[in-house]
Coordinates of C-alpha atoms and ligand atoms in Angstrom, one line a residue:
X334 CA 24.0 -1.7 0.7
X335 CA 24.5 -4.9 -1.2
X336 CA 22.2 -7.9 -0.8
X337 CA 24.7 -10.7 -0.2
X338 CA 23.4 -14.1 1.1
X339 CA 24.6 -15.8 4.2
X340 CA 26.6 -19.0 3.7
X341 CA 23.6 -21.2 4.6
X342 CA 21.8 -19.9 1.4
X343 CA 24.9 -20.6 -0.7
X344 CA 25.9 -24.2 0.2
X345 CA 24.2 -27.3 -1.4
X346 CA 24.7 -29.9 1.3
X347 CA 24.2 -27.5 4.3
X348 CA 23.3 -30.2 6.9
X349 CA 26.5 -32.3 6.4
X350 CA 28.6 -29.1 6.1
X351 CA 27.3 -28.0 9.5
X352 CA 28.0 -31.3 11.1
X353 CA 31.6 -31.3 9.9
X354 CA 32.0 -27.7 11.0
X355 CA 30.6 -28.4 14.5
X356 CA 33.0 -31.3 14.9
X357 CA 36.0 -29.1 14.0
X358 CA 34.9 -26.3 16.3
X359 CA 34.3 -28.8 19.2
X360 CA 37.8 -30.1 18.8
X361 CA 39.3 -26.6 18.8
X362 CA 37.3 -25.5 21.8
X363 CA 38.6 -28.6 23.8
X364 CA 42.1 -27.1 23.5
X365 CA 41.2 -23.5 24.1
X366 CA 41.2 -23.0 27.9
X367 CA 41.5 -19.2 27.7
X368 CA 38.3 -18.7 25.6
X369 CA 36.6 -21.4 27.7
X370 CA 37.4 -19.5 30.9
X371 CA 36.3 -16.1 29.4
X372 CA 33.1 -17.7 28.2
X373 CA 32.3 -18.9 31.7
X374 CA 32.9 -15.3 32.9
X375 CA 30.7 -13.8 30.1
X376 CA 27.9 -16.4 30.7
X377 CA 27.1 -15.0 34.0
X378 CA 27.0 -11.3 33.0
X379 CA 26.3 -11.3 29.2
X380 CA 28.4 -8.2 28.9
X381 CA 27.9 -7.8 25.1
X382 CA 24.1 -7.8 25.2
X383 CA 22.8 -5.2 22.7
X384 CA 26.2 -5.0 20.9
X385 CA 26.5 -5.8 17.2
X386 CA 30.0 -7.1 16.4
X387 CA 31.2 -7.1 12.7
X388 CA 34.2 -9.4 12.0
X389 CA 36.5 -10.1 9.0
X390 CA 38.8 -12.9 10.0
X391 CA 40.2 -16.2 8.7
X392 CA 37.0 -18.2 9.2
X393 CA 38.2 -21.6 10.5
X394 CA 37.6 -23.6 13.7
X395 CA 39.6 -21.5 16.1
X396 CA 38.1 -18.3 14.9
X397 CA 34.7 -19.9 15.2
X398 CA 35.3 -20.4 18.9
X399 CA 36.0 -16.7 19.3
X400 CA 32.9 -15.8 17.3
X401 CA 30.7 -18.1 19.4
X402 CA 32.3 -16.8 22.6
X403 CA 31.3 -13.2 21.6
X404 CA 27.8 -14.3 20.6
X405 CA 27.3 -16.3 23.8
X406 CA 28.2 -13.2 25.7
X407 CA 25.2 -11.6 24.2
X408 CA 26.4 -9.9 21.0
X409 CA 24.8 -10.3 17.6
X410 CA 27.8 -11.2 15.4
X411 CA 28.2 -10.9 11.6
X412 CA 31.3 -12.5 10.2
X413 CA 33.1 -12.9 6.9
X414 CA 36.6 -14.0 5.7
X415 CA 39.7 -11.8 5.5
X416 CA 41.2 -13.8 2.7
X417 CA 39.5 -15.4 -0.3
X418 CA 41.1 -18.8 0.3
X419 CA 41.3 -19.2 4.1
X420 CA 37.7 -19.9 4.8
X421 CA 36.5 -23.4 5.8
X422 CA 33.0 -23.6 4.4
X423 CA 31.8 -26.2 6.8
X424 CA 32.9 -24.1 9.8
X425 CA 31.2 -21.0 8.3
X426 CA 28.0 -23.1 7.8
X427 CA 28.1 -24.3 11.4
X428 CA 28.5 -20.7 12.7
X429 CA 25.6 -19.5 10.6
X430 CA 23.3 -21.9 12.3
X431 CA 23.8 -20.1 15.6
X432 CA 20.8 -17.8 16.3
X433 CA 23.0 -14.8 17.1
X434 CA 25.6 -15.3 14.3
X435 CA 25.4 -14.6 10.5
X436 CA 28.3 -15.9 8.5
X437 CA 29.0 -14.7 5.0
X438 CA 32.4 -16.4 4.7
X439 CA 32.9 -18.6 1.7
X440 CA 36.1 -20.2 0.3
X441 CA 37.3 -19.3 -3.2
X442 CA 35.4 -16.0 -3.7
X443 CA 36.6 -13.6 -6.3
X444 CA 37.4 -10.0 -5.5
X445 CA 33.9 -8.7 -6.1
X446 CA 32.2 -11.3 -3.9
X447 CA 34.9 -10.8 -1.2
X448 CA 34.0 -7.1 -0.9
X449 CA 30.3 -7.8 -1.2
X450 CA 30.6 -10.1 1.9
X451 CA 32.5 -7.3 3.7
X452 CA 29.6 -4.9 2.9
X453 CA 27.1 -7.5 4.0
X454 CA 28.8 -7.5 7.5
X455 CA 28.7 -3.7 7.5
X456 CA 25.0 -3.8 6.7
X457 CA 24.5 -5.1 10.3
X458 CA 25.7 -1.7 11.5
X459 CA 28.3 -3.0 13.9
X460 CA 29.0 -1.2 17.2
X461 CA 32.4 -3.0 17.4
X462 CA 34.6 -4.3 14.6
X463 CA 37.2 -7.1 14.8
X464 CA 39.5 -7.2 11.8
X465 CA 42.4 -9.2 10.5
X466 CA 44.0 -6.9 7.9
X467 CA 41.8 -3.8 8.4
X468 CA 39.4 -4.4 5.5
X469 CA 36.3 -3.7 7.6
X470 CA 37.7 -0.4 9.0
X471 CA 38.8 0.7 5.5
X472 CA 35.4 -0.1 3.9
X473 CA 33.5 1.6 6.7
X474 CA 35.6 4.8 6.5
X475 CA 35.5 4.9 2.7
X476 CA 32.0 3.9 1.9
X477 CA 29.8 4.1 5.1
X478 CA 31.2 7.0 7.2
X479 CA 27.7 7.6 8.5
X480 CA 28.0 4.5 10.7
X481 CA 31.2 5.7 12.5
X482 CA 29.3 7.6 15.2
X483 CA 27.7 4.5 16.5
X484 CA 30.9 2.4 16.5
X485 CA 32.5 2.2 19.9
X486 CA 35.8 0.8 18.6
X487 CA 37.6 -2.0 16.9
X488 CA 40.3 -4.6 17.4
X489 CA 43.0 -5.5 14.8
X490 CA 44.6 -8.9 14.7
X491 CA 47.7 -8.7 12.4
X492 CA 50.8 -6.7 11.8
X493 CA 49.8 -5.6 8.3
X494 CA 46.4 -4.3 9.6
X495 CA 48.1 -2.4 12.4
X496 CA 50.6 -0.9 9.9
X497 CA 47.7 0.2 7.7
X498 CA 45.8 1.6 10.7
X499 CA 48.8 3.6 11.9
X500 CA 49.2 5.0 8.4
X501 CA 45.6 6.0 8.5
X502 CA 45.9 7.5 12.0
X503 CA 49.0 9.5 10.9
X504 CA 46.9 10.9 8.0
X505 CA 44.2 11.9 10.6
X506 CA 41.8 9.6 8.8
X507 CA 41.0 7.0 11.5
X508 CA 37.8 8.1 13.2
X509 CA 37.3 5.5 15.9
X510 CA 39.6 3.8 18.4
X511 CA 41.2 0.5 17.4
X512 CA 43.2 -1.8 19.7
X513 CA 46.5 -3.1 18.2
X514 CA 45.9 -6.6 19.4
X515 CA 48.8 -7.8 17.2
X516 CA 51.3 -5.8 19.2
X517 CA 50.7 -7.4 22.6
X518 CA 53.3 -9.9 24.0
X519 CA 50.6 -12.6 24.3
X520 CA 49.8 -12.3 20.6
X521 CA 53.0 -11.4 18.8
X522 CA 55.5 -13.5 20.7
X523 CA 53.5 -16.6 20.2
X524 CA 51.2 -16.3 17.2
X525 CA 53.6 -14.5 14.9
X526 CA 56.7 -16.4 16.0
X527 CA 55.6 -19.9 16.9
X528 CA 52.2 -20.1 15.1
X529 CA 53.5 -18.8 11.7
X530 CA 56.7 -20.8 12.1
X531 CA 55.0 -24.1 12.9
X532 CA 52.0 -23.9 10.6
X533 CA 53.9 -22.5 7.5
X534 CA 56.5 -25.2 7.6
X535 CA 53.9 -27.9 8.3
X536 CA 51.7 -26.8 5.4
X537 CA 54.6 -26.6 2.9
X538 CA 55.8 -30.1 3.9
X539 CA 52.3 -31.5 3.7
X540 CA 51.4 -29.7 0.4
X541 CA 54.6 -30.9 -1.3
X542 CA 55.4 -34.1 0.6
X543 CA 59.1 -32.9 0.5
X544 CA 61.6 -32.8 3.4
X545 CA 63.2 -29.8 4.9
X546 CA 66.4 -31.6 5.8
X547 CA 69.4 -30.4 3.8
X548 CA 67.4 -27.7 1.9
X549 CA 68.6 -24.1 1.5
X550 CA 65.6 -22.2 2.9
X551 CA 65.5 -18.4 2.2
X552 CA 63.4 -16.5 4.7
X553 CA 62.6 -13.0 3.5
X554 CA 62.1 -10.7 6.5
X555 CA 63.4 -11.4 10.0
X556 CA 60.6 -9.9 12.0
X557 CA 58.4 -11.8 14.4
X558 CA 57.1 -14.2 11.7
X559 CA 60.5 -14.6 10.0
X560 CA 62.2 -15.5 13.3
X561 CA 59.7 -18.3 13.9
X562 CA 60.0 -19.6 10.4
X563 CA 63.8 -19.5 10.5
X564 CA 64.0 -21.2 13.9
X565 CA 61.7 -24.0 13.0
X566 CA 63.3 -24.5 9.6
X567 CA 66.7 -24.7 11.3
X568 CA 65.2 -27.2 13.7
X569 CA 64.2 -29.4 10.7
X570 CA 67.8 -29.4 9.6
X571 CA 67.5 -26.9 6.8
X572 CA 70.2 -24.4 6.1
X573 CA 68.6 -21.0 6.7
X574 CA 69.4 -17.8 4.7
X575 CA 67.8 -14.6 5.8
X576 CA 67.2 -11.4 3.7
X577 CA 66.4 -8.2 5.4
X578 CA 66.2 -4.4 4.8
X579 CA 66.5 -3.3 8.5
X580 CA 70.1 -3.4 9.7
X581 CA 69.4 -4.4 13.3
X582 CA 67.2 -7.3 12.2
X583 CA 69.8 -8.4 9.7
X584 CA 72.4 -8.3 12.4
X585 CA 70.2 -10.2 14.8
X586 CA 69.8 -13.0 12.1
X587 CA 73.6 -13.0 11.5
X588 CA 74.2 -13.3 15.3
X589 CA 71.7 -16.2 15.4
X590 CA 74.0 -18.0 13.0
X591 CA 72.0 -17.7 9.8
X592 CA 73.5 -16.6 6.5
X593 CA 72.3 -13.1 5.7
X594 CA 72.5 -11.8 2.1
X595 CA 70.5 -9.7 -0.4
X596 CA 67.7 -11.5 -2.2
X597 CA 69.7 -10.9 -5.5
X598 CA 72.2 -13.4 -4.1
X599 CA 69.9 -15.7 -2.2
X600 CA 67.8 -16.2 -5.3
X601 CA 70.5 -18.3 -6.9
X602 CA 71.0 -20.4 -3.8
X603 CA 67.6 -21.2 -2.3
X604 CA 65.6 -24.4 -2.7
X605 CA 62.6 -22.9 -0.8
X606 CA 61.7 -19.2 -0.5
X607 CA 59.3 -18.0 2.2
X608 CA 58.3 -14.3 2.4
X609 CA 57.3 -12.9 5.8
X610 CA 57.8 -9.1 5.2
X611 CA 54.3 -7.6 5.0
X612 CA 55.8 -5.7 2.1
X613 CA 55.3 -6.0 -1.7
X614 CA 57.6 -7.2 -4.6
X615 CA 60.1 -8.9 -2.4
X616 CA 60.6 -11.6 -5.0
X617 CA 60.4 -10.3 -8.6
X618 CA 61.5 -11.1 -12.2
X619 CA 65.2 -10.3 -11.5
X620 CA 65.1 -13.0 -8.8
X621 CA 63.1 -15.6 -10.9
X622 CA 65.8 -15.2 -13.6
X623 CA 68.4 -16.5 -11.1
X624 CA 66.5 -19.3 -9.5
X625 CA 67.2 -23.0 -9.8
X626 CA 64.9 -25.5 -11.4
X627 CA 62.3 -26.9 -9.0
X628 CA 62.4 -24.2 -6.3
X629 CA 59.4 -23.8 -4.0
X630 CA 58.0 -20.2 -3.5
X631 CA 55.6 -19.5 -0.7
X632 CA 54.4 -16.5 1.2
X633 CA 53.3 -16.2 4.9
X634 CA 52.8 -12.4 4.9
X635 CA 49.2 -11.0 5.0
X636 CA 48.7 -10.1 1.3
X637 CA 49.5 -12.0 -1.9
X638 CA 51.9 -9.3 -3.2
X639 CA 55.2 -10.4 -1.7
X640 CA 56.0 -12.7 -4.6
X641 CA 55.3 -10.8 -7.9
X642 CA 53.2 -13.5 -9.6
X643 CA 52.2 -11.2 -12.5
X644 CA 55.8 -10.9 -13.5
X645 CA 56.3 -14.7 -13.1
X646 CA 53.2 -15.4 -15.2
X647 CA 54.5 -13.0 -17.9
X648 CA 57.9 -14.8 -18.0
X649 CA 56.4 -18.3 -18.1
X650 CA 55.9 -20.2 -21.3
X651 CA 53.7 -22.8 -19.6
X652 CA 51.7 -23.2 -16.3
X653 CA 50.2 -26.3 -14.8
X654 CA 48.9 -27.6 -11.5
X655 CA 51.8 -29.8 -10.4
X656 CA 50.0 -30.9 -7.2
X657 CA 47.0 -29.7 -5.4
X658 CA 48.0 -26.3 -4.1
X659 CA 51.2 -26.1 -6.2
X660 CA 51.3 -24.2 -9.4
X661 CA 54.3 -24.8 -11.7
X662 CA 55.5 -22.0 -13.9
X663 CA 57.8 -23.2 -16.7
X664 CA 60.3 -20.6 -18.0
X665 CA 61.8 -20.3 -21.5
X666 CA 64.9 -22.2 -20.6
X667 CA 63.0 -25.1 -19.1
X668 CA 63.4 -24.2 -15.4
X669 CA 60.2 -24.8 -13.4
X670 CA 59.3 -22.6 -10.4
X671 CA 56.6 -23.8 -8.1
X672 CA 54.3 -21.4 -6.3
X673 CA 52.3 -22.6 -3.3
X674 CA 48.7 -21.4 -2.4
X675 CA 48.7 -18.8 -5.2
X676 CA 51.1 -16.7 -3.2
X677 CA 48.6 -16.2 -0.4
X678 CA 49.5 -16.9 3.2
X679 CA 50.6 -20.5 2.9
X680 CA 49.6 -21.6 6.4
X681 CA 46.0 -20.5 5.9
X682 CA 45.2 -20.6 2.2
X683 CA 46.7 -23.9 0.9
X684 CA 44.1 -26.6 0.2
X685 CA 44.9 -28.5 3.4
X686 CA 45.7 -25.5 5.5
X687 CA 44.5 -25.4 9.1
X688 CA 46.3 -22.2 10.2
X689 CA 48.1 -21.9 13.5
X690 CA 48.0 -24.5 16.2
X691 CA 44.9 -24.2 18.4
X692 CA 46.8 -23.4 21.6
X693 CA 48.4 -20.4 20.0
X694 CA 45.2 -19.0 18.6
X695 CA 43.6 -19.4 22.1
X696 CA 46.0 -16.7 23.3
X697 CA 45.5 -14.3 20.3
X698 CA 41.7 -14.7 20.5
X699 CA 41.7 -14.4 24.3
X700 CA 43.3 -11.0 23.8
X701 CA 40.7 -10.1 21.2
X702 CA 37.9 -11.1 23.6
X703 CA 39.1 -9.0 26.5
X704 CA 39.7 -6.1 24.1
X705 CA 36.1 -6.2 23.0
X706 CA 35.1 -6.4 26.7
X707 CA 37.3 -3.3 27.4
X708 CA 35.7 -1.4 24.5
X709 CA 32.2 -2.2 25.7
X710 CA 32.9 -1.4 29.3
X711 CA 35.1 1.6 28.9
X712 CA 34.9 2.8 25.4
X713 CA 31.3 3.8 24.8
X714 CA 30.4 7.4 25.3
X715 CA 27.2 6.4 27.2
X716 CA 29.2 3.8 29.2
X717 CA 28.0 3.4 32.7
X718 CA 31.6 3.1 33.9
X719 CA 33.1 6.2 35.5
X720 CA 36.0 5.7 33.1
X721 CA 33.7 5.4 30.1
X722 CA 34.7 6.9 26.8
X723 CA 38.4 6.9 27.6
X724 CA 39.5 5.9 24.1
X725 CA 39.9 8.6 21.5
X726 CA 39.8 7.9 17.8
X727 CA 43.2 6.3 16.8
X728 CA 45.3 3.3 17.3
X729 CA 45.6 2.2 20.9
X730 CA 48.0 -0.2 22.7
X731 CA 46.2 -2.9 24.5
X732 CA 46.3 -2.1 28.3
X733 CA 49.0 -4.3 29.8
X734 CA 46.7 -5.7 32.6
X735 CA 44.5 -7.2 29.9
X736 CA 47.4 -9.0 28.3
X737 CA 48.6 -10.2 31.7
X738 CA 45.1 -11.5 32.5
X739 CA 45.3 -13.8 29.4
X740 CA 48.8 -15.0 30.4
X741 CA 47.6 -15.8 33.9
X742 CA 44.6 -17.8 32.7
X743 CA 46.9 -19.7 30.3
X744 CA 49.6 -20.5 33.0
X745 CA 46.8 -21.6 35.3
X746 CA 45.4 -23.9 32.6
X747 CA 48.8 -25.3 32.0
X748 CA 49.4 -25.9 35.7
X749 CA 52.5 -23.7 35.6
X750 CA 53.3 -21.8 38.8
X751 CA 55.5 -18.7 38.9
X752 CA 56.9 -16.3 41.5
X753 CA 55.5 -13.1 42.9
X754 CA 57.5 -10.0 43.7
X755 CA 58.0 -9.5 47.5
X756 CA 57.0 -6.1 48.9
X757 CA 60.7 -5.2 49.2
X758 CA 61.4 -6.2 45.6
X759 CA 58.4 -4.2 44.4
X760 CA 59.6 -1.1 46.3
X761 CA 63.1 -1.6 45.0
X762 CA 62.1 -1.9 41.4
X763 CA 60.0 1.2 41.7
X764 CA 62.6 3.4 43.3
X765 CA 65.4 5.5 41.9
X766 CA 67.1 6.2 45.3
X767 CA 68.7 2.8 45.7
X768 CA 72.1 2.8 44.0
X769 CA 75.4 1.0 44.9
Ligands
NAI613 P1 57.5 -7.5 11.4 O1 57.3 -6.0 11.1 O2 57.9 -7.9 12.7 O3 58.6 -8.1 10.4 C1 58.6 -7.8 9.0 C2 60.1 -7.8 8.6 O4 60.3 -7.7 7.2 C3 60.8 -6.5 9.2 O5 62.0 -6.9 9.9 C4 61.2 -5.7 7.9 O6 62.4 -5.0 8.1 C5 61.3 -6.8 6.9 N1 61.2 -6.4 5.5 C6 60.4 -5.4 5.0 N2 60.5 -5.3 3.7 C7 61.5 -6.3 3.3 C8 62.1 -6.6 2.1 N3 61.8 -6.0 0.9 N4 63.0 -7.6 2.1 C9 63.4 -8.2 3.3 N5 62.8 -7.9 4.5 C10 61.9 -6.9 4.5 O7 56.1 -8.2 11.0 P2 55.6 -9.6 11.4 O8 54.8 -9.6 12.7 O9 56.7 -10.6 11.3 O10 54.5 -9.9 10.2 C11 54.9 -10.0 8.9 C12 53.7 -10.3 8.0 O11 53.1 -11.5 8.3 C13 52.6 -9.3 8.1 O12 52.0 -9.1 6.8 C14 51.6 -9.9 9.0 O13 50.4 -9.4 8.9 C15 51.7 -11.3 8.6 N6 51.3 -12.3 9.6 C16 51.0 -13.6 9.0 C17 50.6 -14.6 9.9 C18 50.3 -15.9 9.2 O14 49.5 -16.6 9.8 N7 50.8 -16.2 8.1 C19 50.5 -14.4 11.3 C20 51.0 -13.1 11.8 C21 51.4 -12.1 10.9

């Protein structure tokens, strides 16, 4: 195992970094009633006592509240980033001060350091993993399979991670249970849609200081994230163009009133391009050839492979930093294409990025916290629960009652009342005998 130092041993001005980090975390916690309620519940029982939780997440203030919630519930937590640019060093430093937390997350690491930090987390021999993108699960299976027997299970935050896990599961290679947290209504319908929509648009606007109004905005992929981005861009008076490869999603976008066309055509029309596909090579040399001078290119998908930057760099005769977080590529004919946040998820990796709104992440991380609780209570083979060890190796849907629990806490915190089914209604909904 690699000997990689925690963040406190890497930062120069650790005291002031911690102070800034704590301030950011405190602000986030103030607006996270779900995690606050769960922490109150965990405080009494310390349900994670004796567990070691390994995490690879975007280490910023909201994530820090989740990390602290798990640690306060009794776990020893080791955490690192899941993207080289999304870590907030001050938040990482503040986390590392906690006696039950070790943080290895550092902003701006190269590939080698990134994976060394992942290995450093694995060196804590986690009993539970919490991933955003599946890097921890992959590294454990590839390089440390001897640890798998002592792992109760894992939780996966994002679409790309769940895709990778399902592919692994289909190959028969996934050797412990993992909850697809991404796929719950309380995560996907809010985080992917509203979170990605709001935070991507806000970050592009703040990074460039340019308006959305009147712009032709090309949204690649009309999935959960794409829907949010398209809706919010339209709400800012942009003209939205959608590209898709899935016919029903293309039709959905068309019926919403957006222009739908292939990227080959959209390339010549767009002012701003935002990829949200989770796929690779969505924007390539053929498209760069057709683009107008001054376009903005950004990605909100998990990995930095949606816009082919190698091809763009090859085509460019010159490159410069046009603004902080904006790299301008000048082509032979003088056209300049601007790439934001190095093609990494723009809402988390641009210099001023704060990620999703706090309220949205409270929901996603609420689901994460109850999934860890579920694994600890009912996933371990030596679990004291009668239902212990009920999760086989593989990808698991999150039990619906856990997702509902988070919705109920949130509605309660928002002061929103809603109806209950009457006994008659419940009986009617559950019967097949009642017809016309
Ligand atoms: P999704 O599966 O609902 O949507 C992706 C869509 O892209 C699908 O409709 C698919 O048909 C389409 N697509 C695939 N290849 C394409 C291509 N070449 N051209 C056009 N469309 C194409 O996935 P979701 O939940 O919207 O997530 C998308 C990506 O965003 C994933 O990588 C996910 O991990 C990431 N994500 C990022 C967040 C952020 O904070 N930036 C938050 C949540 C998810």
